[in-house]
mmCIF file of N, CA and C in Angstrom:
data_model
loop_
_atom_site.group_PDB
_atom_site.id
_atom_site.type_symbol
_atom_site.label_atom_id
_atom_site.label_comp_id
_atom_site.label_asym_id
_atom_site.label_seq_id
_atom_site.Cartn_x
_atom_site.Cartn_y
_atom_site.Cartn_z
ATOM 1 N N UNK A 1 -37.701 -4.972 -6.870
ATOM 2 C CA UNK A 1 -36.332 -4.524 -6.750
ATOM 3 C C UNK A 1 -35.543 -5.589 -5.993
ATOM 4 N N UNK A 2 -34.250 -6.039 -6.594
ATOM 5 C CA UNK A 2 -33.950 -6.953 -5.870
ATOM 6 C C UNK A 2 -32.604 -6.340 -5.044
ATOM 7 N N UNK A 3 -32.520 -6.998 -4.135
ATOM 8 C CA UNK A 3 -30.954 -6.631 -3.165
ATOM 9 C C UNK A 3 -30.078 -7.173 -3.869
ATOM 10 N N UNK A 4 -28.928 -6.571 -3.699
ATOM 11 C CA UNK A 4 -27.409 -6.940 -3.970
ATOM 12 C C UNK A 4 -26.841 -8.261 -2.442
ATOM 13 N N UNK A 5 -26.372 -8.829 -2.861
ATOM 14 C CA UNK A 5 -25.827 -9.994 -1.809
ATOM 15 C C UNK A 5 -24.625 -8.819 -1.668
ATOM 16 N N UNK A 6 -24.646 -9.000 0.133
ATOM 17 C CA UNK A 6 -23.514 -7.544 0.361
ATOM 18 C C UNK A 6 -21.825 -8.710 0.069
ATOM 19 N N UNK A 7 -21.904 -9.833 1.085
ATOM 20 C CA UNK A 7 -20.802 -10.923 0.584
ATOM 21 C C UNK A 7 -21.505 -12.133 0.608
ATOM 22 N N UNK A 8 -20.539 -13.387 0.335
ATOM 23 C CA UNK A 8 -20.588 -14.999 -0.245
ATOM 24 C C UNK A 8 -19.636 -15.278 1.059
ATOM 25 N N UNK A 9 -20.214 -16.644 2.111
ATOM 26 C CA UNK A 9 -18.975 -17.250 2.639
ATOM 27 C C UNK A 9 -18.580 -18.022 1.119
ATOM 28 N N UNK A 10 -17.395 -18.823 1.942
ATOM 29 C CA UNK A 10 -16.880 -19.743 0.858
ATOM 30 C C UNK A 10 -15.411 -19.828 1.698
ATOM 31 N N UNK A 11 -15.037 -21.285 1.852
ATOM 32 C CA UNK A 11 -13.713 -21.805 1.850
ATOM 33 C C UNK A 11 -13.091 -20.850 3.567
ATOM 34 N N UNK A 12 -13.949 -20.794 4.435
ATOM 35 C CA UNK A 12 -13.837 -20.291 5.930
ATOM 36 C C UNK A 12 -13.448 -18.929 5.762
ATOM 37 N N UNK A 13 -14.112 -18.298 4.643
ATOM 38 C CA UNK A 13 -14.038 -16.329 4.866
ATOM 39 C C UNK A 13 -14.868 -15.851 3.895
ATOM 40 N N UNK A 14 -14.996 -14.786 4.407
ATOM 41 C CA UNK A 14 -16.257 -14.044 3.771
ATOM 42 C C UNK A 14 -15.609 -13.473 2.908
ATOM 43 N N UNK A 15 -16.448 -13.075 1.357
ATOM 44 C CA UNK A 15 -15.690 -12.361 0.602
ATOM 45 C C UNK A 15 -16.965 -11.572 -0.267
ATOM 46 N N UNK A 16 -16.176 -9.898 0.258
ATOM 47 C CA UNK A 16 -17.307 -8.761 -0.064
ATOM 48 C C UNK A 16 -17.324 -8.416 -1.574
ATOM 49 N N UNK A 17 -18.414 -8.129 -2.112
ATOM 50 C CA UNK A 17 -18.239 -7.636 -3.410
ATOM 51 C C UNK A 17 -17.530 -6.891 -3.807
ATOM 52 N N UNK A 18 -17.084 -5.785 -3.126
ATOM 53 C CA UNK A 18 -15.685 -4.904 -3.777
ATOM 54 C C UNK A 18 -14.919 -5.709 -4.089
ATOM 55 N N UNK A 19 -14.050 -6.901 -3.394
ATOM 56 C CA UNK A 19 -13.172 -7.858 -3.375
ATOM 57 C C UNK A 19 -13.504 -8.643 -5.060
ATOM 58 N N UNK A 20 -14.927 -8.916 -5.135
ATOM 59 C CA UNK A 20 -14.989 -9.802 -6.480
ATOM 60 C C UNK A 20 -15.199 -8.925 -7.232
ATOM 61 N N UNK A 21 -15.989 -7.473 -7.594
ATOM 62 C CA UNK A 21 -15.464 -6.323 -8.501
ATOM 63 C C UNK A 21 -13.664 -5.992 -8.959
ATOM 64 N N UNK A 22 -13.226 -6.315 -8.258
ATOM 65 C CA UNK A 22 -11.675 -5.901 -8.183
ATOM 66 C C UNK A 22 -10.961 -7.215 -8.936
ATOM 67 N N UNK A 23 -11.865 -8.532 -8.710
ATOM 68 C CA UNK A 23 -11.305 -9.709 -9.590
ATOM 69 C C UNK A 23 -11.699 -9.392 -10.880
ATOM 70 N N UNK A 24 -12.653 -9.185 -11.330
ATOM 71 C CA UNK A 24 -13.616 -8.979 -12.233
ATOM 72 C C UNK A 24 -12.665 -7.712 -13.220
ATOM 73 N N UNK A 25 -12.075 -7.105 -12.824
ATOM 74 C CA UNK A 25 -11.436 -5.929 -13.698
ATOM 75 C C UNK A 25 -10.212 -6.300 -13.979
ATOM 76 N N UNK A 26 -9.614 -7.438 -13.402
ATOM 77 C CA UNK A 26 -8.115 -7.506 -13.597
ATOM 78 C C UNK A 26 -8.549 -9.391 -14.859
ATOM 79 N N UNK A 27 -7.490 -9.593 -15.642
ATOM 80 C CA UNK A 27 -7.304 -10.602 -16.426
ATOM 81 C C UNK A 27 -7.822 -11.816 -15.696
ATOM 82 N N UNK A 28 -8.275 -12.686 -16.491
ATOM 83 C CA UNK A 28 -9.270 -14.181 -15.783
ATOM 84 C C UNK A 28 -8.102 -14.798 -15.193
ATOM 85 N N UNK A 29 -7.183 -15.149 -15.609
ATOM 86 C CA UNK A 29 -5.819 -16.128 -15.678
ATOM 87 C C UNK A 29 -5.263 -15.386 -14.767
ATOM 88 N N UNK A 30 -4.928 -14.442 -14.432
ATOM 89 C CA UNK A 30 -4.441 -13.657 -13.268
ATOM 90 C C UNK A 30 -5.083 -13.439 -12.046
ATOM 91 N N UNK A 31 -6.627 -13.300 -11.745
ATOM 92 C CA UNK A 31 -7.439 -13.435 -10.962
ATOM 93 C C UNK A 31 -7.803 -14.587 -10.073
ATOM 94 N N UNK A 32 -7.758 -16.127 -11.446
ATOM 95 C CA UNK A 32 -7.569 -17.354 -11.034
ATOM 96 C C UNK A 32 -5.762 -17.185 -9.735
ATOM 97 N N UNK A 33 -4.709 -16.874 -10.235
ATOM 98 C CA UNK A 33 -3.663 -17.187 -9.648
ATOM 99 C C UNK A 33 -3.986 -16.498 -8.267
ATOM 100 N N UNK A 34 -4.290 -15.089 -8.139
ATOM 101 C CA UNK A 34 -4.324 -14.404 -6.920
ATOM 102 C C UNK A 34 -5.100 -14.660 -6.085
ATOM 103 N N UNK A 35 -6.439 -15.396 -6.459
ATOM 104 C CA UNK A 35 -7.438 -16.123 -5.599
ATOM 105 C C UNK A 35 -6.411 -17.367 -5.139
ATOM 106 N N UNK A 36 -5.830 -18.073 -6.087
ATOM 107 C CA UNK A 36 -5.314 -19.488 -5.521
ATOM 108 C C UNK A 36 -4.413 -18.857 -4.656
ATOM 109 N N UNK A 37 -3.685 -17.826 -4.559
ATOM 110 C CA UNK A 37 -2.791 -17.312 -3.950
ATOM 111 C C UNK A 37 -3.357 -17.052 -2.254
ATOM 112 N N UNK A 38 -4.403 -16.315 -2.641
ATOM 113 C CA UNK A 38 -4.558 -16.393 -1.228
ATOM 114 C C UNK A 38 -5.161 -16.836 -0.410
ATOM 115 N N UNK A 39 -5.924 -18.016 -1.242
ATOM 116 C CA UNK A 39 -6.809 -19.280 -0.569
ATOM 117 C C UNK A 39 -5.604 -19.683 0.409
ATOM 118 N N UNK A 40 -4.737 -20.401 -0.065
ATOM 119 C CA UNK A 40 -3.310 -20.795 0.311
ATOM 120 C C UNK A 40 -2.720 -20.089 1.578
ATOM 121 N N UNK A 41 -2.475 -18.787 1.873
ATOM 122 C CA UNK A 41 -1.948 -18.298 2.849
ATOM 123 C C UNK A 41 -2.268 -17.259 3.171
ATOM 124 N N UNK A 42 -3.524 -16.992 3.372
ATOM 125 C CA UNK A 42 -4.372 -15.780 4.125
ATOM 126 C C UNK A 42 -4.977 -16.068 5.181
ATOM 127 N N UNK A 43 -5.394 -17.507 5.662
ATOM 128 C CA UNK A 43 -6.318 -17.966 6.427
ATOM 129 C C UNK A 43 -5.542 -17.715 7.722
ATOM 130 N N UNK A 44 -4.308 -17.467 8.180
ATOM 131 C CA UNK A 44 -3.882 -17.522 9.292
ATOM 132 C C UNK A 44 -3.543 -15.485 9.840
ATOM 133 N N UNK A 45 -4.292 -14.594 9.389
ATOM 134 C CA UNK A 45 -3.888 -13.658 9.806
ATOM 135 C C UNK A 45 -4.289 -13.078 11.663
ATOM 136 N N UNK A 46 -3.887 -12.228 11.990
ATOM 137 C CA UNK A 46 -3.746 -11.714 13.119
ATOM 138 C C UNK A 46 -5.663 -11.080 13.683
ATOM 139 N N UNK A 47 -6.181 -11.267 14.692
ATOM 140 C CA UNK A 47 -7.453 -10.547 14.757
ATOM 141 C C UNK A 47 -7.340 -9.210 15.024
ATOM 142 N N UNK A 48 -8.127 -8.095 14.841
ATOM 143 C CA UNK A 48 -7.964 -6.644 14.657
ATOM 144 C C UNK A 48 -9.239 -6.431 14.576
ATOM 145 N N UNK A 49 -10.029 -6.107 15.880
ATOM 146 C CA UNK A 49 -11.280 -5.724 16.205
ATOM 147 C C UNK A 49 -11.144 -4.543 15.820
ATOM 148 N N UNK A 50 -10.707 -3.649 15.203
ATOM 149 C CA UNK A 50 -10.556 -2.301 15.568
ATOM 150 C C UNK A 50 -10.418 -1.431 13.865
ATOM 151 N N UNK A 51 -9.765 -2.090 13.174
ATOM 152 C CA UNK A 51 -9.321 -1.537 11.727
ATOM 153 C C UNK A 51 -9.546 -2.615 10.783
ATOM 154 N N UNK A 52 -9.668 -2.615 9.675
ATOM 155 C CA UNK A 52 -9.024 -3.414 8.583
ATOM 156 C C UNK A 52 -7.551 -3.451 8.536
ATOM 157 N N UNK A 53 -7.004 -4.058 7.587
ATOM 158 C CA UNK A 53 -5.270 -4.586 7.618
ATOM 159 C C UNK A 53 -5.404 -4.789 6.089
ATOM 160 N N UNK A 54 -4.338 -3.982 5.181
ATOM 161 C CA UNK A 54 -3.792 -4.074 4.363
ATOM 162 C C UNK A 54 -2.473 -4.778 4.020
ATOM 163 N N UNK A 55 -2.073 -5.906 3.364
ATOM 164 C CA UNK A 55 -1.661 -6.385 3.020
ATOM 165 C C UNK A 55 -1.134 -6.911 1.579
ATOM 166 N N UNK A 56 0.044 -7.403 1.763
ATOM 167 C CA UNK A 56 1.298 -6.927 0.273
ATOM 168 C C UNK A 56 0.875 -8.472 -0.067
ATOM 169 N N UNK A 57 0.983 -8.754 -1.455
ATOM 170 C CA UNK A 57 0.846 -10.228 -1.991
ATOM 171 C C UNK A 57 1.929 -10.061 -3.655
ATOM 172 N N UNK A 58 2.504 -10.901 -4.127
ATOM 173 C CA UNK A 58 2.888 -11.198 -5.462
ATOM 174 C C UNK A 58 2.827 -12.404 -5.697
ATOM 175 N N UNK A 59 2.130 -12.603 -6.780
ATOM 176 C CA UNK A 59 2.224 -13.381 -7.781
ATOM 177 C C UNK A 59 3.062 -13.498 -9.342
ATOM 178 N N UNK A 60 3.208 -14.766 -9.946
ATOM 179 C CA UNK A 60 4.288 -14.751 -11.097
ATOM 180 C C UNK A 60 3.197 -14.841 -11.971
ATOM 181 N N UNK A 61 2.885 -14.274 -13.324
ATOM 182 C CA UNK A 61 2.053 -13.933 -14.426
ATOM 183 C C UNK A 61 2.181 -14.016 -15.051
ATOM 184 N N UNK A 62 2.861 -14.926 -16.211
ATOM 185 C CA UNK A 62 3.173 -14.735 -17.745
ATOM 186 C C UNK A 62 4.335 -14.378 -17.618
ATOM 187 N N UNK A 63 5.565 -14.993 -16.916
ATOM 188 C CA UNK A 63 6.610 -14.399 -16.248
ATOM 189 C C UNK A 63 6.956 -12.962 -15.584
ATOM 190 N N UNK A 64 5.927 -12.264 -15.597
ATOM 191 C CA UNK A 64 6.046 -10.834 -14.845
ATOM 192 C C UNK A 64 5.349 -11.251 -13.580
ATOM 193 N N UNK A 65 6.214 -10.199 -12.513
ATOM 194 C CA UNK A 65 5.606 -10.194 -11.347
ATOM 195 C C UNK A 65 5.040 -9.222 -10.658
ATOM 196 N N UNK A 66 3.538 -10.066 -10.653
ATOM 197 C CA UNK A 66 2.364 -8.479 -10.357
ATOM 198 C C UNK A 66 2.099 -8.447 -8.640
ATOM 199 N N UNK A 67 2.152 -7.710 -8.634
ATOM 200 C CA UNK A 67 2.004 -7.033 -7.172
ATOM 201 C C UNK A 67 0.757 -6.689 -6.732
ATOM 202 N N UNK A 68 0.248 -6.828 -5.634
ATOM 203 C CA UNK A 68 -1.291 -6.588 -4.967
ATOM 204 C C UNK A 68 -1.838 -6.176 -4.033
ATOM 205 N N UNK A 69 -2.238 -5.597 -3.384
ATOM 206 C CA UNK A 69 -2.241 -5.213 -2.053
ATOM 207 C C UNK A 69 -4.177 -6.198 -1.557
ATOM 208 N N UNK A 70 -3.859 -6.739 -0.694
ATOM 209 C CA UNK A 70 -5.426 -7.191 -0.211
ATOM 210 C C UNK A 70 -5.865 -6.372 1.191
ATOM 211 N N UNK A 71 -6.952 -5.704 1.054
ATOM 212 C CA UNK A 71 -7.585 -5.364 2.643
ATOM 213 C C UNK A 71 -8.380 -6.097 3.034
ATOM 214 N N UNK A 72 -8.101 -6.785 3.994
ATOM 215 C CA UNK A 72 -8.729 -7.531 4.788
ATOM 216 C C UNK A 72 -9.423 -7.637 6.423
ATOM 217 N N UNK A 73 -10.341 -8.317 6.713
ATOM 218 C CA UNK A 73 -10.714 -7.631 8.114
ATOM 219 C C UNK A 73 -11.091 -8.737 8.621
ATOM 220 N N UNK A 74 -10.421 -9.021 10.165
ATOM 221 C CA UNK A 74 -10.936 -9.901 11.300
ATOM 222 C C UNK A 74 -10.481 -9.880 12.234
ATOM 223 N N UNK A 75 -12.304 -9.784 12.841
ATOM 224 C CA UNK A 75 -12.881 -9.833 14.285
ATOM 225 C C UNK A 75 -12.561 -10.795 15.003
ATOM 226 N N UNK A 76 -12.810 -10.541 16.277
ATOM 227 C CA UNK A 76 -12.674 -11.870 17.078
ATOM 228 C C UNK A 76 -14.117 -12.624 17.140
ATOM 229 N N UNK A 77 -13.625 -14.239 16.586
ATOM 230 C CA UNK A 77 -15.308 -14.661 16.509
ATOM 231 C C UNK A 77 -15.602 -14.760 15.533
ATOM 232 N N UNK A 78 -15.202 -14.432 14.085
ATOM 233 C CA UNK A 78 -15.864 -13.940 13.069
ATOM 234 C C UNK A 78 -15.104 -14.457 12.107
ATOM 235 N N UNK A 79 -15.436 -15.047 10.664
ATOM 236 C CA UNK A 79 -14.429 -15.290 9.673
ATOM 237 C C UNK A 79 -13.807 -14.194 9.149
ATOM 238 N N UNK A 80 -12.391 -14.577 8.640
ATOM 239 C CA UNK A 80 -11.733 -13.713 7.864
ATOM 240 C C UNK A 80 -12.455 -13.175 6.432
ATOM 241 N N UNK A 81 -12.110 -11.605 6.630
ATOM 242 C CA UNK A 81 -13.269 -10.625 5.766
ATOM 243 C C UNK A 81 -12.278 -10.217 4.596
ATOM 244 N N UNK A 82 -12.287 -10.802 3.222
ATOM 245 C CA UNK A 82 -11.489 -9.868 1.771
ATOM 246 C C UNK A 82 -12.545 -9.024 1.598
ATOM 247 N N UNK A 83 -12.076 -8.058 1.691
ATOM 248 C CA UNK A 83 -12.722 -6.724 1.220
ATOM 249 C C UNK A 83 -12.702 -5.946 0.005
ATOM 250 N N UNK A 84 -11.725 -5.728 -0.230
ATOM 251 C CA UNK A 84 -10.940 -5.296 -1.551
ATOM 252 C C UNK A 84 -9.650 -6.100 -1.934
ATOM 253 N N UNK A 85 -8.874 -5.775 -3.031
ATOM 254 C CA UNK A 85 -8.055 -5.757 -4.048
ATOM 255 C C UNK A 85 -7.568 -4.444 -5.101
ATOM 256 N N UNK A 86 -6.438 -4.860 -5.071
ATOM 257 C CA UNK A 86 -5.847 -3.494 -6.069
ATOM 258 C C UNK A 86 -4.552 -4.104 -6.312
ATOM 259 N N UNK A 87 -4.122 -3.632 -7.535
ATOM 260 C CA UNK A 87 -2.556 -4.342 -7.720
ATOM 261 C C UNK A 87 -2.020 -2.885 -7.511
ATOM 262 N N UNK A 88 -0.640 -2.953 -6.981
ATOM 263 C CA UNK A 88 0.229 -2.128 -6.829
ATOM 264 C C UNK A 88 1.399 -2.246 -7.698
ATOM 265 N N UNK A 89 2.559 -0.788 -7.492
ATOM 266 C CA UNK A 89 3.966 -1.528 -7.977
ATOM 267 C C UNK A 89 4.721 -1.679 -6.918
ATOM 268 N N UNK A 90 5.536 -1.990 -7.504
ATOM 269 C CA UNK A 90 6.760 -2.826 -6.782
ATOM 270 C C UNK A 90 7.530 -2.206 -5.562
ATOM 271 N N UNK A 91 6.910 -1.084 -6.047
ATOM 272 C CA UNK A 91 7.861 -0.079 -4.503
ATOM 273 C C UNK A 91 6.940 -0.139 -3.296
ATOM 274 N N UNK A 92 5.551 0.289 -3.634
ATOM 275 C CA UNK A 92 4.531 0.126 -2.969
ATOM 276 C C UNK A 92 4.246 -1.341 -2.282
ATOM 277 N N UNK A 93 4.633 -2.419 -2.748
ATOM 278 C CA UNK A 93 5.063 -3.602 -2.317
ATOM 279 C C UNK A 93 6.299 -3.702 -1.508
ATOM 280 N N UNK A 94 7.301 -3.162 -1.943
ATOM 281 C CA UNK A 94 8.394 -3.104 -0.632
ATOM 282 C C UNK A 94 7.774 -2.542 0.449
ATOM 283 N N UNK A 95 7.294 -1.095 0.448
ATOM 284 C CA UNK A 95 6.840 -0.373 1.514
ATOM 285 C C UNK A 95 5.998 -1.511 2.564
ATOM 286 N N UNK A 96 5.257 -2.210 1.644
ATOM 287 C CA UNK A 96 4.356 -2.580 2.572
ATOM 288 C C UNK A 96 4.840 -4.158 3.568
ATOM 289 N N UNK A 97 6.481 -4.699 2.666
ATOM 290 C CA UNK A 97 7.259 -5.537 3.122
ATOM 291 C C UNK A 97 7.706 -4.889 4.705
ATOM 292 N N UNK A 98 7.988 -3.324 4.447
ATOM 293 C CA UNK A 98 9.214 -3.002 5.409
ATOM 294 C C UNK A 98 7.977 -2.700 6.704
ATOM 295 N N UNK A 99 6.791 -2.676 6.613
ATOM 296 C CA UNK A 99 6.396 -2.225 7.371
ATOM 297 C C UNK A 99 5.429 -3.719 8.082
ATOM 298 N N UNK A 100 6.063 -4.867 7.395
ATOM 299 C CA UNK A 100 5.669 -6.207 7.658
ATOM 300 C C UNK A 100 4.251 -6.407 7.622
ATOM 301 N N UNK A 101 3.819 -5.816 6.232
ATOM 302 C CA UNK A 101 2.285 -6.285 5.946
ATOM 303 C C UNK A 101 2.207 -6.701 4.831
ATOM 304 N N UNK A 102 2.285 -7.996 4.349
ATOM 305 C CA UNK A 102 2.681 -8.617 3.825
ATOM 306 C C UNK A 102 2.184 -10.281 3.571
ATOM 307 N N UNK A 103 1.969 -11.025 2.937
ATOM 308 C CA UNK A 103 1.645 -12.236 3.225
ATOM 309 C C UNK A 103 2.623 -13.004 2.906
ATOM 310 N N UNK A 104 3.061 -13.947 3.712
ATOM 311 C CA UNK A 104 4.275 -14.671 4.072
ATOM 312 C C UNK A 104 3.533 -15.761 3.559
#
């Protein structure tokens, strides 16, 4: 019986299999952008010993703009943790603007 690898480092953060299940269901060409997306500007988030942190992302797609939410988690000490993925809409993306969770 073999084990499941629970995550992969890679590129200074850990990234859990829910996170690459959640790539895996959405379009290749779209998955490629949202990974490049947040290679790019995720690495600097806030530490939060205490909870995970959900966070708002968009990307441009075939000229539509898809919306995403990433949960993410980091410790003090510890690389930054993608956990999951989910695309959202657009309101659900404001919400998560007004409440400044968000990736800038």
């Amino acid at each position: 019986m073999d084990l499941k690898q629970k995550y992969i480092k890679d590129n200074g953060y850990d990234v859990y299999d829910e996170y690459l299940e959640a790539l895996d269901q959405i379009d290749f060409g779209l998955s490629l952008d949202i990974s490049k997306y947040i290679d790019e500007n995720v690495k600097y988030t806030p530490v939060n010993n205490f909870i995970s942190q959900i966070v708002g992302g968009v990307v441009k797609y075939k000229g539509e703009y898809i919306y995403f939410a990433l949960e993410i988690i980091r410790t003090e000490g510890s690389f930054l943790m993608l956990s999951d993925l989910k695309t959202i809409t657009s309101d659900e993306y404001l919400d998560l603007i007004n409440l400044n969770l968000y990736i800038k």
